[in-house]
C-alpha positions as MATLAB code, in Angstrom:
seq = 'EEGEDEDDGVQQAAAPAPRAPPAARSGSSKLPLTIALAARLKQLDGPLVVISSALAHATEPSRLQFRVLTTAEDAEPLVSQLKARLSKQAPSRELDIAAVDFDPWNPRVEKLLGGKSSSRKELFDGLNFAAFYLHEVL';
ca = [
       0.000    0.000    0.000;
       1.154    3.529   -0.751;
       2.690    5.322    2.200;
       2.844    2.148    4.314;
       6.146    1.119    5.883;
       6.709   -2.572    5.098;
       8.621   -3.202    8.331;
       5.988   -2.275   10.889;
       2.789   -1.671    8.914;
       2.498    1.925   10.157;
       0.918    4.370    7.735;
       3.151    7.409    7.126;
       2.042   10.687    5.610;
       3.524   11.428    2.205;
       5.738   14.498    1.975;
       4.046   17.433    0.268;
       5.075   18.108   -3.304;
       7.572   20.969   -3.671;
       6.112   24.303   -4.667;
       6.580   25.390   -8.239;
       9.057   28.246   -8.761;
       7.512   31.674   -9.256;
       6.683   32.483  -12.850;
       9.309   34.474  -14.692;
       8.576   38.159  -14.667;
       8.229   39.907  -17.945;
      10.921   42.473  -18.584;
      14.238   42.915  -16.846;
      14.594   42.305  -13.140;
      16.636   44.934  -11.316;
      17.757   42.674   -8.475;
      21.473   41.882   -8.617;
      22.767   38.332   -8.504;
      25.952   38.080   -6.434;
      28.518   35.452   -7.354;
      31.168   34.971   -4.683;
      34.605   33.514   -5.392;
      37.783   33.158   -3.376;
      41.207   33.460   -4.982;
      44.650   34.966   -4.740;
      46.333   36.855   -7.568;
      48.381   33.767   -8.469;
      45.061   31.920   -8.995;
      43.723   34.401  -11.556;
      42.673   31.740  -14.076;
      40.023   30.214  -11.784;
      37.905   33.349  -11.301;
      38.550   34.329  -14.915;
      36.934   31.106  -16.160;
      33.987   31.360  -13.752;
      33.251   35.003  -14.574;
      33.694   34.502  -18.305;
      31.317   31.532  -18.302;
      28.718   33.325  -16.184;
      28.780   36.361  -18.477;
      28.535   34.207  -21.600;
      25.533   32.246  -20.352;
      23.570   34.846  -18.377;
      20.297   36.079  -19.786;
      20.933   39.442  -18.139;
      24.696   39.844  -17.597;
      24.150   43.347  -16.207;
      22.511   41.788  -13.115;
      25.675   39.870  -12.212;
      27.948   41.203   -9.504;
      31.127   39.298   -8.754;
      32.769   39.460   -5.336;
      36.230   37.935   -5.048;
      37.330   37.185   -1.507;
      41.074   37.670   -1.354;
      43.871   39.240    0.661;
      44.245   43.001    1.012;
      47.540   42.742   -0.837;
      46.006   40.991   -3.865;
      42.708   42.899   -4.011;
      43.559   45.765   -6.384;
      45.807   43.888   -8.821;
      43.399   40.942   -8.951;
      40.392   43.097   -9.859;
      42.440   45.142  -12.352;
      43.691   42.048  -14.160;
      40.248   40.429  -14.219;
      38.655   43.557  -15.691;
      41.431   43.941  -18.250;
      41.188   40.334  -19.416;
      37.388   40.368  -19.515;
      36.976   43.786  -21.145;
      36.455   42.320  -24.625;
      33.673   40.067  -23.386;
      31.797   42.629  -21.293;
      31.882   46.405  -21.482;
      33.258   47.870  -18.260;
      29.910   49.533  -17.522;
      28.363   46.060  -17.251;
      31.238   44.400  -15.435;
      30.649   44.603  -11.682;
      33.712   43.010  -10.066;
      34.992   43.933   -6.627;
      37.421   42.437   -4.149;
      36.460   41.683   -0.578;
      39.304   41.680    1.941;
      39.253   38.336    3.749;
      42.256   39.210    5.948;
      40.126   40.041    9.035;
      38.749   36.459    9.012;
      42.094   34.732    8.465;
      43.183   34.586   12.157;
      39.924   32.851   13.051;
      40.164   30.421   10.124;
      43.840   29.629   10.687;
      43.072   28.425   14.222;
      41.041   25.637   12.620;
      43.601   24.653    9.988;
      46.323   22.078   10.166;
      46.440   18.585   11.478;
      47.171   15.532    9.419;
      44.003   15.254    7.355;
      45.976   15.889    4.159;
      49.558   15.929    2.992;
      48.689   18.688    0.510;
      49.591   21.845    2.419;
      47.967   24.107   -0.222;
      44.584   22.845    0.988;
      45.183   24.575    4.313;
      44.944   28.068    2.816;
      42.365   30.150    4.682;
      40.693   31.222    1.445;
      39.707   27.601    0.796;
      37.327   27.987    3.740;
      35.929   31.404    2.813;
      32.610   29.881    1.726;
      31.832   29.097    5.370;
      32.055   32.819    6.214;
      30.065   34.321    3.331;
      27.177   35.144    5.646;
      29.552   37.421    7.571;
      31.746   38.701    4.762;
      29.151   39.776    2.183;
];
């Protein structure tokens, strides 16, 4: 029987069906869509690929705002290089890229890093854990 547990014969209520997503609004939505990334300047190719792909496939690229969590030292050169390399794909007026200084969170994150869970030391970079702090950072 539907909804009956075979082990004990107890009838269980079926979970409600998920609600349908709201219908698409006609016209352009003005709400921005924030895409958060974490990278250092030496990791420029990662955010470059993500941003390029998002811009190429977005219905409304002007809604996209990219926030790159990085160090204070890398913030300006990282954003400058991203904008320069992406300028052919998106006019600068549409390209909303900004750096977010993750340095204030690093002392807290570094207390949690280490141990012997991996021999790959590059995995213990504080920026690898930035996603867990997005609710505070952005």
